[in-house]
Amino acid sequence: MSLLVVGLSHRSAPVSVLERASLAADQQTKLVQDSLAAEPATEATVLATCNRIELYADVDKFHAGVAELSTLLAQHTGVGLDELTPYLYVHYEDRAVHHLFSVACGLDSMVVGEGQILGQIKDALALGQELHTAGRLLNDLFQQALRVGKRAHSETGIDKAGQSLVTFGLEQLAGDTPVADWAAGRRALVIGAGSMSSLAATTLARAGVAELVIANRTLDRARRLAESLTGLVAGARAVPMERVSAELPHADVVVSCTGATGLVLTADMLREALDRRVEHRAEGAAGPGVAETVALLDLAMPRDIDAAAHRLAGLRLVDIESLAEAAADEPMAADVDQVRAIVSAEVAAFGAAQRAAHITPTVVALRTMAADVVAGEIARLDGRLPDLDERQRAEITQTVRRVVDKLLHAPTVRVKQLASTPGGAGYADALRELFDLDPQAVAAVSRADANGTRSDGGVGRPGAAAVQTDPKRGRA
C-alpha cells in the first residue's frame, strides 16, 4: 500500500483560497482522470466538499507523487502552485488512512461530528468506480471509511458535538433564540436543490416557516423538493432561477447553496430587494409576519452571495467564513476522545488487513506450485506403477496431498500473521526467495484478485490437482 493524500481544507487554508480552489463536477472528473494518467499514480479519486478538496491516490513513488498531485491540483483549480503550496497538506500510508477515517467520523469537519461528510465520501468512491480509477486499495479504503464513520455515530455521542452545517448556520442567524422560535412564521427562499439545499429546506420546513420557495436552474428538481415538503409546510412552491429577484423582497430568510461559479446574489440585487421590501412595508403589503432584518445563509463554495452584503443595513449574512470562525470557538464534546480511539483502532486493523492481503498472492502462488508438484509426481507414479487400481491411486494421491498441505500449513499461516504486523511487507519477498517462486506467477494471482477472482489461499487451476486444507485446522 502506498496511499497518498494531497489536499487543503478549512483547517489549512483561508476561505478566500478554498473558494478559488473549488471544482465543479466536470473539473473533478478531469482531475481524477489526469491523476491516473500521471506516472506515479495507479489509482485515484477526489473528495470535494464546500470546505475541502483532497486528492487520494495509490502511488509508486512518494516524492514524485506529491509533486505530480500538487501540480495537478494547481492546474485544475487555477490557483498558482507557489500560492497553493503553503496551504497543502500531505498524508502518506497509515497517516493517510487515519486522516480519511477522521474525516469520515466528522472529526475534521468545520462543525465537529456532522454526518453529511459520509455522503460526500460515498460520492468520492462512486466517482472513482464510475471512472474505473479506484482499484482495490481505494475501494477498500473508502468502503471502510464509511463503516468507521457509521460506527462512530452509532457507538458514541459524536452527533451531540455538532450538527450539520445547515443547522449550525441557522443557529448562528438565530442567535440566542431557538431556531424553531426564530423561524416560525417567516418566509424562506432556498436557492438550489442539491443535498445541502434540500437539507436546508427540510430544516426550515420543520422549524415552522410560513412559506417556503425553492429556486433552481432545473425547475423539475425544485418542484420535486417542494412537493416532498408539502406535509411540513403549506406554502411550499418551486420557481425557476430567473424568479429569484422577484422573490427576494418577500423573503425573511434566504439560504443559498448552488454549484454556480459566479455570484448568485450580487450587492445590487440585494440592495434593490431591500428597497422594494421597504416600499412593501410602506404600502402595507409586506404581511404581518415580515421580519425587520433579512437573514442570509450562504453555504456555497465558491460563495453565492456577495460578501458586500455584510455592509448593507437590514441584512444579516452568515457564510462559510463566518461559520469557520464560529466553529473554532465551539467546545469539544467528551465523545470526541472515544471517536479518536475508534479511529486509531480501525486504522491499525485496516493496515494489518492490507499487509496480510499483500502476501496472499505469494501464498497462493506457493500452493499452486505445490499442487503442480503433486500432480507431476502422481503422473510419474502412474507411469511406474500402471497396475494400481483406482482405490489405491486415490489413496496415494490423497496421502501426498495431506503431507504437502500439512508441511505448508504452519509456515503459510505464520507468514500471514507476521505480514500483518508493521514492517511485515518483507515476508512476501522472503517467501518468494526461499521457494524460488516465479514473480510472474505471483503477479498473475494479484491481477486475478484485483479483477474479483478468488484468491484466499486455496489452490487449484484447470489441469492441476488441488492441495486441500485440513478442515479441522481451517484454510491457511
Short mmCIF file of C-alpha atoms in Angstrom, two decimals:
data_model
loop_
_atom_site.label_atom_id
_atom_site.label_comp_id
_atom_site.label_asym_id
_atom_site.label_seq_id
_atom_site.Cartn_x
_atom_site.Cartn_y
_atom_site.Cartn_z
CA MET A 1 0.00 0.00 0.00
CA SER A 2 1.35 3.43 -0.98
CA LEU A 3 -1.63 5.62 -0.25
CA LEU A 4 -1.05 9.35 -0.70
CA VAL A 5 -3.37 12.25 0.11
CA VAL A 6 -2.68 15.80 -1.04
CA GLY A 7 -5.27 18.46 -0.26
CA LEU A 8 -6.38 21.58 1.50
CA SER A 9 -9.28 22.36 3.81
CA HIS A 10 -10.72 24.98 6.13
CA ARG A 11 -8.07 23.93 8.65
CA SER A 12 -5.14 24.67 6.35
CA ALA A 13 -6.34 27.45 4.06
CA PRO A 14 -8.35 30.68 4.33
CA VAL A 15 -11.81 30.69 2.79
CA SER A 16 -10.61 33.04 0.05
CA VAL A 17 -8.21 30.32 -1.18
CA LEU A 18 -10.72 27.50 -0.73
CA GLU A 19 -13.22 29.49 -2.74
CA ARG A 20 -10.81 29.82 -5.66
CA ALA A 21 -9.77 26.17 -5.42
CA SER A 22 -13.30 24.75 -5.58
CA LEU A 23 -14.03 22.47 -8.52
CA ALA A 24 -17.22 21.81 -10.46
CA ALA A 25 -18.24 18.19 -11.09
CA ASP A 26 -16.75 18.03 -14.59
CA GLN A 27 -13.49 19.53 -13.30
CA GLN A 28 -13.31 16.88 -10.59
CA THR A 29 -13.71 14.18 -13.23
CA LYS A 30 -10.89 15.63 -15.33
CA LEU A 31 -8.64 15.95 -12.26
CA VAL A 32 -9.12 12.28 -11.38
CA GLN A 33 -8.50 11.16 -14.96
CA ASP A 34 -5.35 13.26 -15.25
CA SER A 35 -4.13 11.97 -11.88
CA LEU A 36 -4.37 8.40 -13.08
CA ALA A 37 -2.60 9.33 -16.30
CA ALA A 38 0.30 10.69 -14.24
CA GLU A 39 3.14 8.19 -13.94
CA PRO A 40 3.29 7.80 -10.14
CA ALA A 41 -0.44 7.06 -9.66
CA THR A 42 -2.14 3.71 -10.25
CA GLU A 43 -5.46 4.61 -8.55
CA ALA A 44 -7.09 7.98 -7.86
CA THR A 45 -10.22 9.78 -6.73
CA VAL A 46 -11.10 13.18 -5.28
CA LEU A 47 -13.04 14.16 -2.16
CA ALA A 48 -14.54 17.60 -2.71
CA THR A 49 -16.84 19.39 -0.26
CA CYS A 50 -17.69 23.00 0.49
CA ASN A 51 -14.65 23.28 2.75
CA ARG A 52 -12.11 20.79 1.42
CA ILE A 53 -10.61 19.33 -1.72
CA GLU A 54 -8.43 16.24 -1.36
CA LEU A 55 -6.82 14.03 -3.98
CA TYR A 56 -6.36 10.38 -3.00
CA ALA A 57 -4.01 8.15 -4.98
CA ASP A 58 -2.06 4.92 -4.84
CA VAL A 59 1.43 5.94 -5.94
CA ASP A 60 4.64 4.11 -6.77
CA LYS A 61 6.92 6.90 -5.57
CA PHE A 62 6.24 9.26 -2.68
CA HIS A 63 8.16 12.40 -3.70
CA ALA A 64 7.19 12.14 -7.36
CA GLY A 65 3.58 11.54 -6.30
CA VAL A 66 3.47 14.62 -4.07
CA ALA A 67 4.97 16.79 -6.80
CA GLU A 68 2.63 15.48 -9.50
CA LEU A 69 -0.60 15.64 -7.46
CA SER A 70 0.23 19.12 -6.15
CA THR A 71 0.86 20.33 -9.68
CA LEU A 72 -2.40 18.81 -10.91
CA LEU A 73 -4.36 20.47 -8.09
CA ALA A 74 -2.84 23.82 -9.02
CA GLN A 75 -3.56 23.34 -12.73
CA HIS A 76 -7.17 22.28 -12.29
CA THR A 77 -8.09 24.80 -9.60
CA GLY A 78 -6.37 27.65 -11.40
CA VAL A 79 -4.51 28.67 -8.24
CA GLY A 80 -0.78 29.06 -8.87
CA LEU A 81 1.39 26.31 -7.44
CA ASP A 82 3.54 28.77 -5.49
CA GLU A 83 0.43 30.28 -3.95
CA LEU A 84 -1.29 26.95 -3.30
CA THR A 85 1.65 25.03 -1.81
CA PRO A 86 1.73 26.73 1.63
CA TYR A 87 -1.86 25.59 2.23
CA LEU A 88 -1.48 21.99 1.08
CA TYR A 89 -1.15 19.08 3.49
CA VAL A 90 0.26 15.66 2.67
CA HIS A 91 -0.55 12.34 4.36
CA TYR A 92 1.05 9.02 3.45
CA GLU A 93 0.17 5.39 4.09
CA ASP A 94 -1.18 4.87 7.66
CA ARG A 95 -1.37 8.63 8.28
CA ALA A 96 -3.46 8.97 5.13
CA VAL A 97 -5.81 6.23 6.34
CA HIS A 98 -6.05 7.94 9.74
CA HIS A 99 -6.90 11.22 8.05
CA LEU A 100 -9.75 9.81 5.94
CA PHE A 101 -11.21 7.86 8.87
CA SER A 102 -11.11 11.03 10.98
CA VAL A 103 -12.83 12.94 8.18
CA ALA A 104 -15.49 10.22 7.91
CA CYS A 105 -16.24 10.50 11.63
CA GLY A 106 -16.66 14.27 11.42
CA LEU A 107 -13.55 14.99 13.48
CA ASP A 108 -12.08 17.15 10.74
CA SER A 109 -15.32 18.93 9.82
CA MET A 110 -15.97 22.59 10.38
CA VAL A 111 -18.80 21.51 12.68
CA VAL A 112 -17.38 18.55 14.62
CA GLY A 113 -19.48 15.42 14.36
CA GLU A 114 -21.59 16.41 11.36
CA GLY A 115 -22.73 13.42 9.36
CA GLN A 116 -23.07 14.87 5.86
CA ILE A 117 -19.45 14.07 5.11
CA LEU A 118 -20.39 10.38 4.81
CA GLY A 119 -22.49 11.15 1.74
CA GLN A 120 -19.60 13.10 0.23
CA ILE A 121 -17.19 10.23 0.88
CA LYS A 122 -19.68 7.92 -0.82
CA ASP A 123 -19.73 10.31 -3.80
CA ALA A 124 -15.91 10.26 -3.98
CA LEU A 125 -15.93 6.45 -4.05
CA ALA A 126 -18.70 6.40 -6.67
CA LEU A 127 -16.69 8.79 -8.85
CA GLY A 128 -13.63 6.56 -8.72
CA GLN A 129 -15.73 3.49 -9.50
CA GLU A 130 -17.54 5.20 -12.35
CA LEU A 131 -14.26 6.33 -13.93
CA HIS A 132 -12.59 2.98 -13.15
CA THR A 133 -9.82 4.85 -11.34
CA ALA A 134 -10.48 3.29 -7.93
CA GLY A 135 -8.85 -0.11 -7.63
CA ARG A 136 -8.61 -2.49 -4.73
CA LEU A 137 -6.86 -0.07 -2.36
CA LEU A 138 -9.21 2.91 -2.76
CA ASN A 139 -12.30 0.71 -2.84
CA ASP A 140 -11.26 -0.98 0.40
CA LEU A 141 -10.22 2.33 1.95
CA PHE A 142 -13.36 4.33 1.20
CA GLN A 143 -15.75 1.48 2.00
CA GLN A 144 -14.00 1.01 5.33
CA ALA A 145 -14.11 4.77 5.95
CA LEU A 146 -17.88 4.70 5.52
CA ARG A 147 -18.15 1.82 8.00
CA VAL A 148 -15.91 3.61 10.50
CA GLY A 149 -17.96 6.80 10.20
CA LYS A 150 -21.21 4.93 10.77
CA ARG A 151 -19.68 3.09 13.72
CA ALA A 152 -18.59 6.38 15.32
CA HIS A 153 -22.09 7.82 15.01
CA SER A 154 -23.81 4.68 16.31
CA GLU A 155 -21.46 3.85 19.21
CA THR A 156 -20.74 7.33 20.55
CA GLY A 157 -22.48 10.64 21.13
CA ILE A 158 -20.42 12.44 18.49
CA ASP A 159 -23.68 13.69 16.97
CA LYS A 160 -24.11 15.81 20.09
CA ALA A 161 -20.77 17.50 19.47
CA GLY A 162 -22.06 19.26 16.41
CA GLN A 163 -24.80 19.46 13.84
CA SER A 164 -24.97 19.75 10.11
CA LEU A 165 -23.57 22.92 8.59
CA VAL A 166 -27.15 23.95 7.82
CA THR A 167 -28.29 23.69 11.44
CA PHE A 168 -25.16 25.38 12.72
CA GLY A 169 -25.62 28.24 10.24
CA LEU A 170 -29.26 28.75 11.19
CA GLU A 171 -28.29 28.75 14.86
CA GLN A 172 -25.77 31.50 14.14
CA LEU A 173 -28.52 33.55 12.48
CA ALA A 174 -30.99 32.88 15.28
CA GLY A 175 -28.54 33.90 18.00
CA ASP A 176 -29.84 33.12 21.48
CA THR A 177 -33.31 32.26 20.18
CA PRO A 178 -34.13 28.60 19.43
CA VAL A 179 -34.22 28.07 15.66
CA ALA A 180 -37.84 26.84 15.77
CA ASP A 181 -38.96 30.03 17.56
CA TRP A 182 -36.86 32.24 15.31
CA ALA A 183 -38.06 30.65 12.04
CA ALA A 184 -41.74 30.32 12.93
CA GLY A 185 -43.94 32.39 10.64
CA ARG A 186 -41.09 33.60 8.40
CA ARG A 187 -40.95 33.42 4.64
CA ALA A 188 -37.97 31.43 3.38
CA LEU A 189 -36.25 31.32 -0.01
CA VAL A 190 -33.89 28.41 -0.70
CA ILE A 191 -31.70 28.74 -3.78
CA GLY A 192 -30.53 25.41 -5.16
CA ALA A 193 -31.96 21.90 -4.90
CA GLY A 194 -28.88 19.81 -4.17
CA SER A 195 -28.23 17.82 -1.00
CA MET A 196 -27.28 20.84 1.13
CA SER A 197 -30.16 22.97 -0.14
CA SER A 198 -32.58 20.09 0.35
CA LEU A 199 -31.42 19.72 3.94
CA ALA A 200 -31.84 23.47 4.46
CA ALA A 201 -35.36 23.41 3.03
CA THR A 202 -36.34 20.44 5.19
CA THR A 203 -34.85 22.03 8.31
CA LEU A 204 -36.71 25.29 7.71
CA ALA A 205 -39.97 23.48 6.98
CA ARG A 206 -39.71 21.52 10.22
CA ALA A 207 -38.84 24.73 12.09
CA GLY A 208 -42.23 26.13 11.10
CA VAL A 209 -41.68 28.70 8.36
CA ALA A 210 -44.93 30.03 6.94
CA GLU A 211 -43.82 29.95 3.32
CA LEU A 212 -41.00 28.16 1.51
CA VAL A 213 -39.89 28.97 -2.02
CA ILE A 214 -37.30 26.83 -3.78
CA ALA A 215 -35.47 28.26 -6.79
CA ASN A 216 -33.33 26.11 -9.04
CA ARG A 217 -31.99 26.10 -12.57
CA THR A 218 -33.74 22.79 -13.14
CA LEU A 219 -37.34 23.57 -12.25
CA ASP A 220 -38.46 19.92 -12.11
CA ARG A 221 -35.93 19.21 -9.39
CA ALA A 222 -37.15 22.19 -7.38
CA ARG A 223 -40.74 21.01 -7.81
CA ARG A 224 -39.91 17.53 -6.53
CA LEU A 225 -38.28 19.02 -3.46
CA ALA A 226 -41.22 21.37 -2.85
CA GLU A 227 -43.71 18.51 -3.23
CA SER A 228 -41.78 16.40 -0.73
CA LEU A 229 -42.23 19.16 1.86
CA THR A 230 -45.94 19.84 1.41
CA GLY A 231 -46.71 17.84 4.53
CA LEU A 232 -44.39 20.05 6.60
CA VAL A 233 -45.21 23.49 5.25
CA ALA A 234 -48.39 24.51 3.46
CA GLY A 235 -46.79 27.18 1.31
CA ALA A 236 -44.01 25.20 -0.38
CA ARG A 237 -43.58 26.05 -4.07
CA ALA A 238 -40.92 25.98 -6.77
CA VAL A 239 -39.77 28.75 -9.09
CA PRO A 240 -37.15 28.97 -11.86
CA MET A 241 -33.88 30.71 -11.08
CA GLU A 242 -34.97 33.72 -13.11
CA ARG A 243 -37.59 34.46 -10.45
CA VAL A 244 -35.09 34.92 -7.61
CA SER A 245 -35.02 38.71 -7.94
CA ALA A 246 -38.81 38.85 -7.74
CA GLU A 247 -38.92 36.58 -4.67
CA LEU A 248 -36.14 38.30 -2.73
CA PRO A 249 -38.18 41.28 -1.43
CA HIS A 250 -40.69 38.88 0.17
CA ALA A 251 -38.13 36.62 1.87
CA ASP A 252 -37.17 36.90 5.53
CA VAL A 253 -34.66 34.02 5.32
CA VAL A 254 -32.53 33.18 2.28
CA VAL A 255 -30.36 30.07 2.10
CA SER A 256 -28.19 29.61 -0.98
CA CYS A 257 -26.04 26.64 -1.96
CA THR A 258 -25.55 26.16 -5.69
CA GLY A 259 -22.73 24.98 -7.90
CA ALA A 260 -22.51 28.33 -9.66
CA THR A 261 -19.02 29.65 -10.37
CA GLY A 262 -20.12 33.28 -10.02
CA LEU A 263 -22.30 35.22 -7.60
CA VAL A 264 -25.97 34.30 -7.49
CA LEU A 265 -26.97 37.29 -5.34
CA THR A 266 -24.99 40.46 -6.03
CA ALA A 267 -24.90 43.50 -3.79
CA ASP A 268 -27.02 45.42 -6.33
CA MET A 269 -29.68 42.69 -6.33
CA LEU A 270 -29.81 42.70 -2.55
CA ARG A 271 -29.92 46.49 -2.34
CA GLU A 272 -32.80 46.59 -4.82
CA ALA A 273 -34.65 43.87 -2.89
CA LEU A 274 -34.26 45.84 0.34
CA ASP A 275 -35.64 48.98 -1.34
CA ARG A 276 -38.66 47.08 -2.65
CA ARG A 277 -39.12 45.50 0.76
CA VAL A 278 -39.32 48.99 2.32
CA GLU A 279 -41.88 50.00 -0.30
CA HIS A 280 -43.99 46.94 0.50
CA ARG A 281 -43.89 47.86 4.15
CA ALA A 282 -45.00 51.41 3.41
CA GLU A 283 -47.85 50.08 1.28
CA GLY A 284 -48.82 47.56 3.95
CA ALA A 285 -48.27 44.70 1.52
CA ALA A 286 -45.44 43.03 3.40
CA GLY A 287 -47.67 40.99 5.66
CA PRO A 288 -47.86 40.86 9.45
CA GLY A 289 -45.09 38.30 9.94
CA VAL A 290 -42.38 40.09 7.98
CA ALA A 291 -39.04 40.33 9.79
CA GLU A 292 -37.15 43.57 10.31
CA THR A 293 -33.86 42.04 9.14
CA VAL A 294 -33.35 39.64 6.26
CA ALA A 295 -31.22 36.63 7.26
CA LEU A 296 -28.87 35.28 4.60
CA LEU A 297 -27.09 31.92 4.86
CA ASP A 298 -24.51 31.18 2.16
CA LEU A 299 -23.30 27.58 2.22
CA ALA A 300 -21.76 27.58 -1.25
CA MET A 301 -18.10 27.33 -2.18
CA PRO A 302 -17.31 29.46 -4.09
CA ARG A 303 -19.74 31.82 -2.41
CA ASP A 304 -23.19 32.52 -3.89
CA ILE A 305 -23.86 35.77 -2.02
CA ASP A 306 -21.78 38.90 -2.43
CA ALA A 307 -19.66 39.49 0.69
CA ALA A 308 -20.64 43.17 0.40
CA ALA A 309 -23.96 42.14 1.97
CA HIS A 310 -22.19 42.41 5.33
CA ARG A 311 -22.20 46.19 4.84
CA LEU A 312 -25.87 46.56 3.88
CA ALA A 313 -28.23 47.71 6.62
CA GLY A 314 -31.20 45.41 7.02
CA LEU A 315 -29.25 42.25 6.14
CA ARG A 316 -27.52 39.64 8.30
CA LEU A 317 -25.14 37.38 6.35
CA VAL A 318 -23.61 34.16 7.64
CA ASP A 319 -21.28 32.45 5.19
CA ILE A 320 -18.61 29.74 5.24
CA GLU A 321 -16.01 32.18 6.51
CA SER A 322 -18.06 33.34 9.48
CA LEU A 323 -19.12 29.76 10.20
CA ALA A 324 -15.47 28.71 10.34
CA GLU A 325 -14.77 31.45 12.88
CA ALA A 326 -17.78 30.47 14.98
CA ALA A 327 -16.97 26.76 14.84
CA ALA A 328 -13.44 27.40 16.11
CA ASP A 329 -14.95 28.61 19.39
CA GLU A 330 -17.25 25.61 19.84
CA PRO A 331 -16.35 23.35 22.80
CA MET A 332 -15.30 19.79 22.01
CA ALA A 333 -17.56 17.05 23.35
CA ALA A 334 -16.20 14.28 25.59
CA ASP A 335 -17.29 11.76 22.94
CA VAL A 336 -14.61 13.06 20.61
CA ASP A 337 -11.95 11.17 22.57
CA GLN A 338 -13.94 7.97 22.19
CA VAL A 339 -14.21 8.52 18.44
CA ARG A 340 -10.47 9.12 18.21
CA ALA A 341 -9.89 5.79 19.93
CA ILE A 342 -12.18 4.11 17.39
CA VAL A 343 -10.29 5.72 14.54
CA SER A 344 -6.90 4.59 15.89
CA ALA A 345 -8.11 1.01 16.31
CA GLU A 346 -9.67 0.95 12.84
CA VAL A 347 -6.51 2.34 11.24
CA ALA A 348 -4.45 -0.41 12.85
CA ALA A 349 -6.93 -3.07 11.71
CA PHE A 350 -7.04 -1.69 8.16
CA GLY A 351 -3.25 -1.61 7.92
CA ALA A 352 -2.97 -5.18 9.20
CA ALA A 353 -5.59 -6.38 6.71
CA GLN A 354 -3.85 -4.64 3.81
CA ARG A 355 -0.46 -6.04 4.75
CA ALA A 356 -1.93 -9.53 5.11
CA ALA A 357 -3.64 -9.19 1.74
CA HIS A 358 -0.32 -8.18 0.20
CA ILE A 359 1.18 -11.61 0.96
CA THR A 360 -1.87 -13.63 -0.14
CA PRO A 361 -0.86 -13.78 -3.84
CA THR A 362 2.54 -15.17 -2.79
CA VAL A 363 0.89 -17.81 -0.61
CA VAL A 364 -1.49 -18.73 -3.43
CA ALA A 365 1.42 -18.97 -5.88
CA LEU A 366 3.28 -21.25 -3.43
CA ARG A 367 0.27 -23.54 -3.05
CA THR A 368 -0.23 -23.59 -6.81
CA MET A 369 3.39 -24.63 -7.26
CA ALA A 370 2.90 -27.36 -4.64
CA ALA A 371 -0.22 -28.57 -6.47
CA ASP A 372 1.77 -28.75 -9.70
CA VAL A 373 4.48 -30.76 -7.95
CA VAL A 374 1.89 -33.19 -6.56
CA ALA A 375 0.24 -33.54 -9.96
CA GLY A 376 3.60 -34.19 -11.62
CA GLU A 377 4.62 -36.84 -9.07
CA ILE A 378 1.28 -38.65 -9.36
CA ALA A 379 1.65 -38.66 -13.14
CA ARG A 380 5.13 -40.20 -12.83
CA LEU A 381 3.78 -42.76 -10.33
CA ASP A 382 1.16 -43.78 -12.91
CA GLY A 383 3.99 -44.45 -15.35
CA ARG A 384 5.98 -46.53 -12.90
CA LEU A 385 3.04 -48.41 -11.38
CA PRO A 386 0.48 -48.71 -14.16
CA ASP A 387 -1.30 -51.61 -12.46
CA LEU A 388 -2.59 -49.55 -9.50
CA ASP A 389 -6.35 -49.73 -9.21
CA GLU A 390 -8.42 -46.58 -8.75
CA ARG A 391 -8.82 -47.06 -5.00
CA GLN A 392 -5.08 -47.43 -4.45
CA ARG A 393 -4.27 -44.49 -6.70
CA ALA A 394 -6.81 -42.28 -4.94
CA GLU A 395 -5.43 -43.21 -1.50
CA ILE A 396 -1.84 -42.45 -2.54
CA THR A 397 -2.88 -39.16 -4.11
CA GLN A 398 -4.80 -38.10 -1.02
CA THR A 399 -1.87 -39.06 1.24
CA VAL A 400 0.60 -37.00 -0.76
CA ARG A 401 -1.77 -34.02 -0.75
CA ARG A 402 -2.19 -34.22 3.03
CA VAL A 403 1.57 -34.39 3.57
CA VAL A 404 2.20 -31.35 1.38
CA ASP A 405 -0.67 -29.41 2.92
CA LYS A 406 0.48 -30.09 6.48
CA LEU A 407 4.02 -29.05 5.62
CA LEU A 408 2.77 -25.79 4.13
CA HIS A 409 0.08 -25.03 6.67
CA ALA A 410 2.19 -23.74 9.57
CA PRO A 411 4.59 -21.55 7.54
CA THR A 412 1.80 -20.01 5.42
CA VAL A 413 -0.37 -19.23 8.44
CA ARG A 414 2.60 -17.82 10.32
CA VAL A 415 3.82 -15.73 7.41
CA LYS A 416 0.34 -14.16 7.10
CA GLN A 417 0.42 -13.29 10.78
CA LEU A 418 3.89 -11.78 10.51
CA ALA A 419 3.00 -9.90 7.34
CA SER A 420 0.07 -8.19 9.09
CA THR A 421 2.44 -6.53 11.57
CA PRO A 422 4.12 -3.15 10.89
CA GLY A 423 7.18 -3.71 8.74
CA GLY A 424 5.94 -7.12 7.67
CA ALA A 425 5.95 -6.43 3.95
CA GLY A 426 9.35 -8.13 3.56
CA TYR A 427 7.98 -11.56 4.42
CA ALA A 428 6.40 -11.91 0.98
CA ASP A 429 9.79 -11.27 -0.62
CA ALA A 430 11.42 -13.81 1.71
CA LEU A 431 8.81 -16.43 0.84
CA ARG A 432 9.31 -15.88 -2.89
CA GLU A 433 13.07 -16.13 -2.49
CA LEU A 434 13.05 -19.26 -0.30
CA PHE A 435 10.76 -21.23 -2.61
CA ASP A 436 12.10 -19.71 -5.85
CA LEU A 437 8.62 -18.62 -6.91
CA ASP A 438 8.14 -17.13 -10.35
CA PRO A 439 7.41 -13.37 -9.91
CA GLN A 440 5.10 -13.54 -12.93
CA ALA A 441 3.04 -16.25 -11.25
CA VAL A 442 2.62 -14.05 -8.17
CA ALA A 443 1.72 -11.06 -10.35
CA ALA A 444 -0.87 -13.14 -12.21
CA VAL A 445 -2.56 -14.03 -8.92
CA SER A 446 -2.56 -10.35 -7.91
CA ARG A 447 -4.21 -9.36 -11.19
CA ALA A 448 -6.82 -12.09 -10.86
CA ASP A 449 -7.57 -10.98 -7.30
CA ALA A 450 -7.91 -7.36 -8.39
CA ASN A 451 -10.43 -8.49 -11.02
CA GLY A 452 -12.52 -10.26 -8.40
CA THR A 453 -11.21 -13.80 -8.88
CA ARG A 454 -10.88 -15.87 -5.74
CA SER A 455 -7.51 -15.55 -4.05
CA ASP A 456 -7.98 -16.64 -0.47
CA GLY A 457 -5.17 -19.08 -0.09
CA GLY A 458 -6.96 -22.06 -1.66
CA VAL A 459 -5.18 -23.74 -4.58
CA GLY A 460 -6.32 -25.19 -7.83
CA ARG A 461 -6.48 -24.45 -11.51
CA PRO A 462 -7.50 -26.38 -14.60
CA GLY A 463 -5.21 -29.36 -15.09
CA ALA A 464 -3.63 -29.17 -11.62
CA ALA A 465 -4.55 -31.25 -8.61
CA ALA A 466 -5.70 -29.11 -5.69
CA VAL A 467 -3.93 -29.26 -2.34
CA GLN A 468 -6.76 -29.46 0.19
CA THR A 469 -6.58 -27.90 3.61
CA ASP A 470 -7.28 -29.84 6.78
CA PRO A 471 -10.92 -29.00 7.69
CA LYS A 472 -10.07 -29.22 11.39
CA ARG A 473 -7.37 -26.56 11.06
CA GLY A 474 -9.11 -24.25 8.60
CA ARG A 475 -7.79 -22.59 5.48
CA ALA A 476 -4.28 -21.18 5.52
#
